Short mmCIF file of C-alpha atoms and ligand atoms in Angstrom, two decimals:
data_model
loop_
_atom_site.label_atom_id
_atom_site.label_comp_id
_atom_site.label_asym_id
_atom_site.label_seq_id
_atom_site.Cartn_x
_atom_site.Cartn_y
_atom_site.Cartn_z
CA MET A 237 18.61 5.47 12.25
CA ILE A 238 14.84 5.27 12.33
CA HIS A 239 13.31 4.14 15.64
CA GLY A 240 9.79 2.84 16.20
CA ILE A 241 7.87 4.36 19.11
CA ASN A 242 5.76 2.18 21.39
CA PRO A 243 2.30 3.82 21.13
CA VAL A 244 1.35 2.72 24.68
CA SER A 245 4.48 3.67 26.64
CA GLY A 246 6.03 6.23 24.29
CA GLU A 247 9.29 4.26 24.56
CA ARG A 248 11.83 4.59 21.71
CA LEU A 249 12.43 1.11 20.31
CA GLU A 250 15.42 -0.48 18.59
CA GLY A 251 16.21 1.34 15.34
CA VAL A 252 17.22 0.39 11.81
CA PRO A 253 19.61 2.36 9.55
CA PHE A 254 18.46 4.75 6.84
CA THR A 255 19.52 3.96 3.28
CA SER A 256 22.27 6.31 2.05
CA ALA A 257 22.15 7.94 -1.39
CA ALA A 258 25.01 5.71 -2.59
CA GLU A 259 23.28 2.55 -1.31
CA LEU A 260 20.06 3.63 -2.99
CA GLU A 261 21.76 3.87 -6.39
CA GLN A 262 23.14 0.37 -5.90
CA VAL A 263 19.66 -0.88 -4.99
CA PHE A 264 18.28 0.44 -8.30
CA GLU A 265 21.20 -1.00 -10.28
CA ARG A 266 20.90 -4.44 -8.66
CA ALA A 267 17.14 -4.49 -9.19
CA ARG A 268 17.57 -3.53 -12.83
CA ALA A 269 20.13 -6.33 -13.27
CA ALA A 270 17.70 -8.86 -11.78
CA VAL A 271 14.84 -8.08 -14.19
CA LEU A 272 15.76 -10.52 -16.96
CA PRO A 273 17.15 -13.47 -14.96
CA TYR A 274 14.30 -13.36 -12.44
CA GLY A 275 11.64 -12.73 -15.08
CA LYS A 276 12.51 -15.92 -16.94
CA LEU A 277 13.03 -18.13 -13.89
CA HIS A 278 11.32 -21.54 -14.15
CA LYS A 279 7.89 -21.40 -12.58
CA ASP A 280 8.73 -24.19 -10.09
CA GLN A 281 11.79 -22.28 -8.84
CA LYS A 282 9.74 -19.12 -8.43
CA ALA A 283 7.13 -21.06 -6.46
CA GLN A 284 9.89 -22.57 -4.32
CA PHE A 285 11.25 -19.07 -3.62
CA LEU A 286 7.82 -17.85 -2.42
CA ARG A 287 7.48 -20.90 -0.15
CA GLN A 288 10.98 -20.30 1.18
CA ILE A 289 10.03 -16.74 2.16
CA ALA A 290 7.04 -18.13 4.08
CA GLU A 291 9.36 -20.60 5.82
CA GLU A 292 11.89 -17.90 6.75
CA LEU A 293 9.09 -15.74 8.18
CA GLU A 294 7.92 -18.70 10.28
CA LEU A 295 11.45 -19.07 11.69
CA LEU A 296 11.26 -15.44 12.86
CA ARG A 297 7.66 -15.74 14.12
CA GLU A 298 8.32 -14.94 17.79
CA GLU A 299 10.69 -12.05 17.13
CA ILE A 300 8.66 -10.50 14.34
CA THR A 301 5.26 -10.69 16.05
CA LEU A 302 6.66 -9.25 19.29
CA SER A 303 8.31 -6.42 17.38
CA GLY A 304 5.03 -5.71 15.54
CA HIS A 305 3.13 -5.68 18.81
CA LEU A 306 5.59 -3.24 20.44
CA GLU A 307 5.76 -0.90 17.45
CA THR A 308 2.01 -0.73 16.74
CA ALA A 309 0.19 -1.62 20.02
CA LEU A 310 -1.83 -4.16 18.02
CA PRO A 311 -2.44 -7.20 20.26
CA MET A 312 -0.11 -10.23 20.05
CA ALA A 313 -3.00 -12.43 18.88
CA ARG A 314 -3.60 -10.04 15.98
CA MET A 315 0.11 -10.07 15.09
CA GLN A 316 0.18 -13.88 15.15
CA GLY A 317 -2.89 -14.00 12.89
CA GLU A 318 -1.40 -11.42 10.56
CA LEU A 319 1.83 -13.39 10.18
CA THR A 320 -0.19 -16.50 9.33
CA ARG A 321 -2.15 -14.46 6.80
CA THR A 322 1.13 -13.22 5.28
CA THR A 323 2.58 -16.71 4.88
CA THR A 324 -0.75 -18.08 3.60
CA GLN A 325 -0.73 -15.35 0.97
CA LEU A 326 2.80 -16.26 -0.14
CA LYS A 327 1.84 -19.93 -0.39
CA MET A 328 -1.31 -19.05 -2.37
CA PHE A 329 0.85 -17.23 -4.93
CA ALA A 330 3.35 -20.13 -4.91
CA ASP A 331 0.53 -22.50 -5.90
CA LEU A 332 -0.70 -20.09 -8.57
CA VAL A 333 2.78 -19.71 -10.07
CA GLN A 334 3.47 -23.44 -9.94
CA ASP A 335 0.22 -24.18 -11.76
CA GLY A 336 1.33 -21.60 -14.33
CA SER A 337 -2.00 -21.12 -16.14
CA TRP A 338 -2.46 -17.60 -14.73
CA VAL A 339 -0.38 -16.18 -17.63
CA ASP A 340 -3.51 -16.61 -19.83
CA ALA A 341 -1.58 -18.08 -22.77
CA ARG A 342 -3.45 -17.75 -26.08
CA ILE A 343 -2.45 -19.33 -29.35
CA ASP A 344 -3.90 -18.57 -32.78
CA PRO A 345 -1.84 -20.74 -35.18
CA ALA A 346 -0.97 -19.60 -38.69
CA LEU A 347 -3.60 -20.07 -41.42
CA PRO A 348 -1.45 -19.95 -44.59
CA GLU A 349 -4.36 -21.03 -46.82
CA ARG A 350 -6.63 -18.22 -45.68
CA ASN A 351 -6.99 -15.15 -47.86
CA PRO A 352 -5.24 -13.09 -46.62
CA PRO A 353 -3.06 -15.63 -44.79
CA ARG A 354 -3.02 -15.37 -40.99
CA PRO A 355 0.34 -15.35 -39.20
CA ASP A 356 0.99 -17.43 -36.06
CA ILE A 357 0.01 -15.25 -33.08
CA ARG A 358 0.68 -16.09 -29.42
CA SER A 359 0.32 -13.94 -26.31
CA MET A 360 0.48 -14.06 -22.52
CA TYR A 361 1.04 -11.92 -19.43
CA THR A 362 4.72 -11.20 -18.76
CA PRO A 363 6.47 -9.39 -15.87
CA LEU A 364 6.44 -5.59 -15.94
CA GLY A 365 9.89 -4.96 -14.41
CA VAL A 366 10.98 -3.51 -11.07
CA VAL A 367 8.06 -2.80 -8.70
CA GLY A 368 8.21 -0.25 -5.85
CA VAL A 369 6.07 -1.10 -2.81
CA PHE A 370 4.77 1.16 -0.01
CA GLY A 371 3.04 -0.60 2.90
CA ALA A 372 0.52 0.86 5.36
CA SER A 373 1.01 1.41 9.08
CA ASN A 374 -2.09 -0.54 10.09
CA PHE A 375 -1.00 -3.91 8.66
CA PRO A 376 2.68 -4.19 9.68
CA LEU A 377 2.92 -7.65 8.13
CA ALA A 378 0.13 -8.47 5.67
CA PHE A 379 0.22 -5.09 3.83
CA SER A 380 3.88 -4.33 4.46
CA VAL A 381 7.36 -5.57 3.53
CA ALA A 382 6.39 -9.21 2.88
CA GLY A 383 2.71 -8.42 2.28
CA GLY A 384 0.34 -8.80 -0.63
CA ASP A 385 1.97 -6.28 -3.01
CA THR A 386 5.42 -7.82 -2.57
CA ALA A 387 4.09 -11.38 -2.85
CA SER A 388 2.08 -10.66 -6.00
CA ALA A 389 4.90 -8.71 -7.68
CA LEU A 390 7.46 -11.45 -6.93
CA ALA A 391 4.96 -14.04 -8.17
CA ALA A 392 4.56 -12.08 -11.41
CA GLY A 393 8.34 -12.28 -11.90
CA CYS A 394 9.20 -8.70 -10.90
CA PRO A 395 12.09 -7.64 -8.64
CA VAL A 396 10.74 -5.61 -5.70
CA ILE A 397 12.04 -2.57 -3.81
CA VAL A 398 10.06 -1.88 -0.63
CA LYS A 399 10.01 1.51 1.06
CA GLY A 400 9.80 0.46 4.74
CA HIS A 401 7.13 2.19 6.84
CA ASN A 402 8.60 4.43 9.52
CA ALA A 403 5.86 3.48 12.00
CA HIS A 404 7.14 -0.12 12.26
CA PRO A 405 10.78 -0.07 11.07
CA LYS A 406 12.13 -3.07 13.01
CA THR A 407 9.19 -5.29 12.07
CA GLY A 408 9.69 -4.39 8.42
CA PHE A 409 13.44 -4.93 8.74
CA LEU A 410 12.93 -8.45 10.14
CA ALA A 411 10.50 -9.32 7.34
CA GLY A 412 13.06 -7.97 4.86
CA GLN A 413 15.76 -10.20 6.37
CA ALA A 414 13.50 -13.23 5.88
CA ILE A 415 13.03 -12.39 2.19
CA SER A 416 16.75 -11.73 1.67
CA ARG A 417 17.58 -15.09 3.26
CA ALA A 418 15.17 -16.78 0.87
CA VAL A 419 16.85 -14.96 -2.05
CA GLN A 420 20.23 -16.33 -0.93
CA LYS A 421 19.00 -19.86 -0.25
CA CYS A 422 17.31 -20.02 -3.66
CA LYS A 423 20.49 -18.63 -5.28
CA LEU A 424 18.64 -15.77 -6.94
CA PRO A 425 20.18 -12.45 -8.00
CA GLU A 426 20.57 -10.15 -4.99
CA GLY A 427 18.50 -7.42 -6.67
CA VAL A 428 15.31 -9.52 -6.62
CA PHE A 429 14.44 -7.88 -3.30
CA SER A 430 15.57 -4.71 -1.49
CA LEU A 431 14.28 -2.74 1.47
CA ILE A 432 14.97 0.96 1.85
CA TYR A 433 14.35 3.46 4.67
CA GLY A 434 14.48 7.24 4.68
CA PRO A 435 13.84 10.02 7.20
CA ASP A 436 11.14 11.71 5.10
CA ASN A 437 9.13 11.41 1.87
CA GLN A 438 12.16 12.00 -0.36
CA ILE A 439 13.23 8.38 -0.55
CA GLY A 440 9.69 7.35 -1.56
CA GLU A 441 9.65 10.04 -4.23
CA LYS A 442 12.96 8.75 -5.59
CA LEU A 443 11.49 5.26 -5.74
CA VAL A 444 8.51 6.48 -7.76
CA THR A 445 10.57 8.59 -10.15
CA HIS A 446 13.55 6.30 -10.80
CA PRO A 447 13.60 5.12 -14.44
CA ALA A 448 14.31 1.51 -13.40
CA VAL A 449 10.95 1.29 -11.59
CA LYS A 450 7.99 0.29 -13.76
CA ALA A 451 5.03 0.12 -11.33
CA ILE A 452 4.08 1.05 -7.77
CA GLY A 453 1.97 -0.81 -5.22
CA PHE A 454 0.79 1.48 -2.41
CA THR A 455 -1.42 0.95 0.65
CA GLY A 456 -2.00 3.94 2.86
CA SER A 457 -3.60 7.35 3.11
CA ARG A 458 -5.48 9.07 0.33
CA GLN A 459 -3.14 12.05 0.49
CA GLY A 460 -0.04 9.84 0.19
CA GLY A 461 -1.50 7.69 -2.59
CA LEU A 462 -2.63 10.65 -4.66
CA SER A 463 0.69 12.49 -4.39
CA LEU A 464 2.59 9.41 -5.51
CA LEU A 465 0.11 8.88 -8.37
CA LYS A 466 0.67 12.46 -9.54
CA LEU A 467 4.43 12.02 -9.33
CA ALA A 468 4.31 8.78 -11.34
CA GLN A 469 2.19 10.41 -14.04
CA SER A 470 4.58 13.35 -14.35
CA ARG A 471 7.59 11.12 -15.12
CA PRO A 472 9.01 11.23 -18.67
CA GLU A 473 7.80 7.60 -18.76
CA PRO A 474 4.59 7.54 -16.68
CA ILE A 475 4.06 4.30 -14.75
CA PRO A 476 0.99 2.70 -13.14
CA VAL A 477 0.38 3.28 -9.42
CA TYR A 478 -1.92 0.79 -7.72
CA ALA A 479 -2.90 2.76 -4.64
CA GLU A 480 -5.30 1.31 -2.07
CA MET A 481 -6.51 4.30 -0.10
CA SER A 482 -9.46 5.45 1.99
CA SER A 483 -12.95 4.02 2.36
CA ILE A 484 -15.86 4.39 4.82
CA ASN A 485 -17.60 1.14 3.82
CA PRO A 486 -21.34 1.95 4.00
CA LEU A 487 -23.53 -0.60 5.73
CA VAL A 488 -27.33 -0.66 5.39
CA VAL A 489 -29.50 -2.32 8.02
CA PHE A 490 -32.82 -3.13 6.32
CA PRO A 491 -36.08 -2.68 8.30
CA GLU A 492 -36.95 -6.34 8.89
CA ALA A 493 -33.39 -7.24 9.89
CA MET A 494 -33.44 -4.44 12.47
CA HIS A 495 -36.81 -5.64 13.75
CA GLU A 496 -35.59 -9.26 13.98
CA ARG A 497 -32.15 -8.88 15.67
CA PRO A 498 -31.38 -5.33 16.96
CA GLU A 499 -29.08 -6.42 19.81
CA GLN A 500 -27.08 -8.83 17.68
CA LEU A 501 -26.60 -6.11 15.04
CA ALA A 502 -25.42 -3.58 17.65
CA GLN A 503 -22.92 -6.10 19.07
CA GLY A 504 -21.65 -7.03 15.61
CA LEU A 505 -21.23 -3.40 14.61
CA PHE A 506 -19.46 -2.50 17.85
CA GLY A 507 -17.03 -5.41 17.36
CA SER A 508 -16.38 -4.41 13.75
CA PHE A 509 -15.79 -0.65 14.06
CA THR A 510 -13.60 -0.97 17.18
CA LEU A 511 -11.57 -3.95 15.88
CA GLY A 512 -7.87 -3.02 15.81
CA SER A 513 -8.99 0.33 17.30
CA GLY A 514 -10.91 0.97 14.08
CA GLN A 515 -7.69 1.13 12.07
CA PHE A 516 -8.98 -0.95 9.20
CA CYS A 517 -9.52 0.29 5.65
CA THR A 518 -12.70 -1.83 5.75
CA ASN A 519 -14.02 -0.23 8.95
CA PRO A 520 -17.81 0.35 8.66
CA GLY A 521 -17.76 4.14 9.04
CA LEU A 522 -21.30 4.85 7.81
CA VAL A 523 -24.29 2.81 8.95
CA PHE A 524 -27.85 3.39 7.71
CA ILE A 525 -30.51 2.38 10.24
CA PRO A 526 -34.32 2.64 10.03
CA ALA A 527 -36.08 5.24 12.20
CA GLY A 528 -37.28 3.83 15.53
CA SER A 529 -34.30 1.49 16.11
CA GLN A 530 -34.32 2.17 19.85
CA VAL A 531 -33.17 -1.25 21.11
CA PHE A 532 -30.24 -1.16 18.66
CA LEU A 533 -29.30 2.39 19.75
CA ASP A 534 -29.54 1.57 23.46
CA THR A 535 -27.43 -1.58 23.08
CA LEU A 536 -24.76 0.21 21.05
CA LYS A 537 -24.69 3.14 23.48
CA THR A 538 -24.13 0.79 26.43
CA LEU A 539 -21.32 -1.04 24.64
CA VAL A 540 -19.54 2.15 23.55
CA GLU A 541 -19.90 3.88 26.92
CA GLY A 542 -18.44 0.80 28.62
CA SER A 543 -15.42 0.70 26.32
CA GLY A 544 -11.90 1.73 27.37
CA ALA A 545 -9.26 4.00 25.85
CA HIS A 546 -7.59 3.13 22.54
CA HIS A 547 -3.95 3.48 21.51
CA LEU A 548 -3.59 4.41 17.86
CA LEU A 549 -0.66 3.44 15.64
CA THR A 550 1.12 6.78 15.52
CA SER A 551 0.81 10.24 17.03
CA GLY A 552 -0.08 11.52 13.52
CA ILE A 553 -2.99 9.07 13.20
CA GLN A 554 -4.11 10.02 16.73
CA ASP A 555 -4.07 13.74 15.84
CA HIS A 556 -6.12 13.06 12.69
CA TYR A 557 -8.62 10.99 14.66
CA LEU A 558 -9.11 13.62 17.35
CA LYS A 559 -9.49 16.35 14.73
CA GLY A 560 -11.78 14.25 12.51
CA THR A 561 -14.14 13.30 15.33
CA GLN A 562 -14.23 16.89 16.52
CA ILE A 563 -15.20 18.10 13.02
CA HIS A 564 -17.93 15.45 12.69
CA GLY A 565 -19.34 16.37 16.11
CA GLN A 566 -19.58 20.05 15.21
CA LEU A 567 -21.52 19.56 11.96
CA GLU A 568 -25.05 20.89 12.00
CA GLY A 569 -27.62 18.19 12.64
CA VAL A 570 -25.00 15.70 13.89
CA LYS A 571 -25.21 14.44 17.50
CA VAL A 572 -22.76 12.32 19.48
CA LEU A 573 -24.74 9.20 20.44
CA ALA A 574 -22.02 7.74 22.66
CA SER A 575 -18.34 8.02 23.58
CA GLY A 576 -16.04 5.59 25.35
CA ALA A 577 -13.41 6.40 27.95
CA GLY A 578 -9.99 8.00 27.56
CA GLU A 579 -8.35 10.56 25.31
CA VAL A 580 -8.72 8.33 22.26
CA ALA A 581 -12.26 7.07 22.77
CA ALA A 582 -14.67 5.13 20.55
CA GLN A 583 -17.30 7.52 19.21
CA VAL A 584 -20.67 7.08 17.50
CA PHE A 585 -22.34 9.95 15.66
CA LEU A 586 -26.01 10.19 14.77
CA VAL A 587 -27.58 12.12 11.89
CA GLU A 588 -31.00 12.05 10.19
CA ALA A 589 -30.78 11.15 6.49
CA ALA A 590 -32.59 14.43 5.75
CA ASN A 591 -29.61 16.27 7.33
CA TRP A 592 -26.95 14.33 5.40
CA GLN A 593 -23.86 16.35 4.45
CA ASP A 594 -21.21 15.07 2.08
CA SER A 595 -18.38 15.95 4.47
CA LEU A 596 -19.62 13.08 6.67
CA GLN A 597 -18.03 10.73 4.17
CA ASN A 598 -14.50 11.90 5.00
CA GLU A 599 -12.66 8.91 6.47
CA VAL A 600 -11.97 9.28 10.21
CA PHE A 601 -9.36 6.57 10.65
CA GLY A 602 -9.96 5.04 14.10
CA PRO A 603 -12.76 3.64 16.33
CA SER A 604 -15.69 5.78 15.19
CA THR A 605 -18.76 5.41 13.00
CA VAL A 606 -21.69 7.53 11.78
CA LEU A 607 -25.26 6.26 12.11
CA CYS A 608 -27.59 7.74 9.51
CA VAL A 609 -31.31 7.33 10.36
CA TYR A 610 -33.62 6.85 7.38
CA GLN A 611 -37.40 7.05 7.13
CA ASP A 612 -37.43 5.28 3.82
CA LEU A 613 -34.86 3.30 1.76
CA ALA A 614 -35.21 5.85 -1.07
CA GLU A 615 -33.24 8.26 1.15
CA VAL A 616 -30.48 5.65 1.48
CA GLU A 617 -30.35 5.12 -2.27
CA LYS A 618 -30.00 8.84 -2.85
CA ILE A 619 -27.10 9.15 -0.40
CA LEU A 620 -25.39 6.00 -1.74
CA HIS A 621 -25.33 7.58 -5.20
CA ARG A 622 -23.55 10.62 -3.72
CA LEU A 623 -20.84 8.59 -2.02
CA GLU A 624 -17.30 8.30 -3.32
CA GLY A 625 -15.95 4.88 -4.33
CA GLN A 626 -15.66 2.29 -1.55
CA LEU A 627 -13.84 -0.96 -0.87
CA THR A 628 -17.03 -2.56 0.47
CA ALA A 629 -20.78 -2.02 0.85
CA THR A 630 -22.79 -4.17 3.25
CA ALA A 631 -26.46 -5.09 3.64
CA HIS A 632 -28.03 -6.67 6.71
CA ILE A 633 -31.33 -8.27 5.75
CA ALA A 634 -34.02 -10.66 6.90
CA ASP A 635 -35.91 -12.84 4.39
CA ALA A 636 -38.65 -10.24 4.06
CA ASP A 637 -36.05 -7.59 3.04
CA LEU A 638 -35.02 -9.48 -0.10
CA PRO A 639 -37.10 -7.44 -2.60
CA ALA A 640 -35.81 -4.20 -1.04
CA LEU A 641 -32.21 -5.43 -1.33
CA GLU A 642 -32.81 -6.37 -4.97
CA HIS A 643 -33.82 -2.76 -5.57
CA LEU A 644 -30.81 -1.27 -3.70
CA LEU A 645 -28.20 -3.74 -4.98
CA PRO A 646 -27.23 -1.78 -8.13
CA ALA A 647 -26.44 1.29 -5.97
CA LEU A 648 -24.36 -0.80 -3.55
CA GLN A 649 -22.50 -2.57 -6.34
CA ASN A 650 -21.96 0.65 -8.24
CA ARG A 651 -20.14 2.26 -5.30
CA ALA A 652 -18.03 -0.64 -3.99
CA GLY A 653 -15.59 -3.37 -4.99
CA ARG A 654 -17.16 -5.98 -2.66
CA VAL A 655 -20.81 -6.33 -1.57
CA VAL A 656 -21.29 -8.15 1.73
CA VAL A 657 -24.62 -9.58 2.98
CA ASN A 658 -25.27 -10.28 6.66
CA GLY A 659 -21.64 -9.99 7.65
CA PHE A 660 -19.21 -7.24 8.58
CA PRO A 661 -16.68 -5.97 6.06
CA THR A 662 -13.63 -5.92 8.34
CA GLY A 663 -12.48 -9.46 7.46
CA VAL A 664 -10.85 -9.79 4.01
CA GLU A 665 -10.43 -13.44 3.08
CA VAL A 666 -7.29 -14.30 1.12
CA CYS A 667 -8.59 -16.41 -1.77
CA ALA A 668 -8.81 -16.54 -5.55
CA ALA A 669 -12.20 -14.82 -5.82
CA MET A 670 -11.51 -11.96 -3.36
CA VAL A 671 -11.67 -8.37 -4.60
CA HIS A 672 -10.07 -5.75 -2.37
CA GLY A 673 -10.47 -2.76 -4.62
CA GLY A 674 -13.13 -0.38 -5.81
CA PRO A 675 -13.77 2.96 -7.52
CA HIS A 676 -11.73 6.06 -6.64
CA PRO A 677 -10.70 6.91 -3.93
CA ALA A 678 -10.88 3.37 -2.53
CA THR A 679 -8.23 2.66 -5.15
CA SER A 680 -6.50 4.54 -7.94
CA ASP A 681 -7.48 1.83 -10.47
CA PRO A 682 -10.93 0.23 -10.14
CA ARG A 683 -9.89 -2.62 -12.46
CA SER A 684 -7.55 -4.06 -9.85
CA THR A 685 -7.50 -5.87 -6.51
CA SER A 686 -4.68 -5.94 -3.96
CA VAL A 687 -5.89 -9.15 -2.28
CA GLY A 688 -6.46 -12.53 -3.96
CA THR A 689 -4.69 -14.18 -6.88
CA ARG A 690 -5.84 -11.55 -9.42
CA ALA A 691 -3.51 -9.06 -7.65
CA ILE A 692 -0.70 -10.57 -9.74
CA LEU A 693 -2.07 -9.00 -12.93
CA ARG A 694 -1.22 -5.49 -11.70
CA PHE A 695 2.47 -6.17 -12.21
CA THR A 696 2.31 -7.64 -15.69
CA ARG A 697 1.95 -6.49 -19.25
CA LEU A 698 0.69 -8.33 -22.30
CA SER A 699 3.35 -9.64 -24.68
CA CYS A 700 2.46 -10.91 -28.12
CA PHE A 701 4.69 -12.89 -30.52
CA GLN A 702 3.99 -13.15 -34.22
CA ASP A 703 5.67 -15.96 -36.23
CA LEU A 704 8.42 -16.41 -33.63
CA PRO A 705 10.47 -19.64 -34.00
CA ASP A 706 9.14 -22.12 -31.43
CA SER A 707 12.47 -22.48 -29.61
CA LEU A 708 12.57 -18.72 -28.92
CA LEU A 709 9.08 -18.56 -27.45
CA PRO A 710 8.54 -18.53 -23.65
CA PRO A 711 7.83 -22.13 -22.52
CA GLU A 712 4.21 -21.18 -21.82
CA LEU A 713 3.65 -20.53 -25.54
CA GLN A 714 5.75 -23.31 -27.08
CA GLU A 715 3.85 -25.81 -29.19
CA ALA A 716 4.68 -28.80 -26.95
CA ASN A 717 3.38 -26.91 -23.87
CA PRO A 718 6.32 -28.01 -21.66
CA TYR A 719 4.76 -26.47 -18.52
CA GLN A 720 1.49 -28.35 -19.20
CA ILE A 721 -0.61 -25.25 -18.46
CA ALA A 722 -4.19 -24.50 -19.47
CA ARG A 723 -4.20 -22.43 -22.68
CA LEU A 724 -6.60 -21.11 -25.28
CA ARG A 725 -6.14 -22.26 -28.87
CA GLU A 726 -8.30 -20.51 -31.43
CA GLY A 727 -10.17 -18.98 -28.46
CA LYS A 728 -11.08 -22.39 -26.93
CA PRO A 729 -9.44 -24.42 -24.13
CA GLU A 730 -6.79 -26.76 -25.63
P1 LIG B 849 0.52 6.84 4.79
O1 LIG B 849 0.82 7.84 5.82
O2 LIG B 849 0.03 7.32 3.47
O3 LIG B 849 1.88 6.01 4.61
C1 LIG B 849 2.02 4.91 3.72
C2 LIG B 849 3.46 4.88 3.18
O4 LIG B 849 3.60 5.83 2.14
C3 LIG B 849 4.54 5.21 4.19
O5 LIG B 849 5.70 4.45 3.89
C4 LIG B 849 4.81 6.68 3.94
O6 LIG B 849 6.12 7.07 4.30
C5 LIG B 849 4.64 6.77 2.43
N1 LIG B 849 4.19 8.08 1.98
C6 LIG B 849 3.01 8.69 2.31
N2 LIG B 849 2.90 9.85 1.65
C7 LIG B 849 4.01 9.99 0.88
C8 LIG B 849 4.47 10.99 -0.03
N3 LIG B 849 3.77 12.08 -0.27
N4 LIG B 849 5.66 10.79 -0.65
C9 LIG B 849 6.39 9.68 -0.41
N5 LIG B 849 6.01 8.72 0.45
C10 LIG B 849 4.84 8.85 1.10
O7 LIG B 849 -0.57 5.79 5.29
P2 LIG B 849 -0.71 5.11 6.73
O8 LIG B 849 -1.04 6.12 7.75
O9 LIG B 849 0.43 4.24 6.96
O10 LIG B 849 -1.98 4.16 6.58
C11 LIG B 849 -3.28 4.51 7.04
C12 LIG B 849 -4.20 4.74 5.87
O11 LIG B 849 -4.12 3.62 4.99
C13 LIG B 849 -5.68 4.88 6.19
O12 LIG B 849 -6.22 5.98 5.49
C14 LIG B 849 -6.31 3.58 5.68
O13 LIG B 849 -7.66 3.65 5.30
C15 LIG B 849 -5.42 3.26 4.53
N6 LIG B 849 -5.39 1.84 4.24
C16 LIG B 849 -5.95 1.41 3.08
C17 LIG B 849 -5.97 0.07 2.79
C18 LIG B 849 -6.60 -0.42 1.52
O14 LIG B 849 -6.39 -1.55 1.16
N7 LIG B 849 -7.34 0.40 0.83
C19 LIG B 849 -5.40 -0.86 3.67
C20 LIG B 849 -4.83 -0.39 4.84
C21 LIG B 849 -4.82 0.98 5.10
P3 LIG B 849 6.54 7.38 5.83
O15 LIG B 849 6.78 6.06 6.48
O16 LIG B 849 7.78 8.18 5.66
O17 LIG B 849 5.42 8.15 6.43
#
């Protein structure tokens, strides 16, 4: 059995069983058997299945949010919001699948008169096969068992095997029950969804190396993501790993913005880097401020020094946080501007841009941030170019800062998947245009996003059919267009 531990009281919570070796083999066999029937399911039935999962999760709302709260110490309001986000995400993919046009169907009909004659060529995105999913500890619902990776893989037509996170086993188990109920109610093959648990990394390694598995979705630590990526690439048949990993999300406060609203900026930053005890992959962990920002510094110091103790998700994350903040504080030229109360306290570090050291960009997962004081935006540009890839980069500007932002924008865009202006990066809207990705090590594949409708493309491959009889083509490519989807004919909308 694996038991969650309440991070506040240390209490051992109700456990869930580990998956035995024999059960694991059956999981792979069932998933393999579900590939073809589920892959060719009618789009309306697939959409109905995704909506049914959302409905089953709603039925468990009280139980699942309470379990999440107890296992993670994240507030009940956050758990409620995260469940809503999870069901919204499933419904977004249901709408996408029902519309059907996402498969990007392209038709170039035969040109028998041409010299040489052109055959009939049709192509579209098709499901990749069984997908293995690893969720992160900090989003026990939205990036976990029924989260974005699972929703997008199921939407693509792929059976899913989730490796449950040991930091919130019961919450994951309940979400898994909701999905399994939806599988039964929609009369789908049992292997469309499975949830597995193991005492250590071995079960995850088996998931990545099993020949039935054709892609991995991972959200978690850089170390975990990179080891799974290496494992997947060393298989006889290497497979893609879409790993969403670490990011410090640089934020630049431009001079006029700082002059105009120093207190508001300090309050906004405090709210953002302490949200969820700083356990967000979009936490602003590096903030550039102009020299002489005294009102901002004083306001932030007061807020941080008045803040109480935090409870982090696991003892491992707590150990990393305490070690990471200690290392930052001991670096030459780095000062502690302010600390909150308790063993796990919010912390703000201060460094002059002239004293910048690359080790300051190591993610310290928790309620801390580094303020980097610049004399001139050229210093910021230089440091931005040295940063690793990020999920987000943010600019706070006033109207008079616009030309300066125009100059810095290429550096911000070059380093991050999403550029934010006059906001804080911690919120990630679930919508069609969202990109939650970025260059390494924010993700293992900068061409992808794990949030938004484009996340579906990660679990597909392109299939092309040349001169296939119409009746054997997938409905999306048949001449009569039975699904009535948007398609390209001769490169133009039909
Ligand atoms: P984690 O420790 O890497 O765990 C994630 C999952 O992967 C767990 O199920 C874990 O198994 C498994 N795992 C990790 N290393 C493995 C290995 N070598 N072999 C097999 N399985 C392995 O991550 P976490 O602590 O839960 O999450 C916190 C981190 O996630 C932070 O760094 C944060 O920035 C990042 N994060 C990123 C995003 C994003 O979208 N980029 C979103 C949220 C969080 P066990 O359960 O057995 O440990």
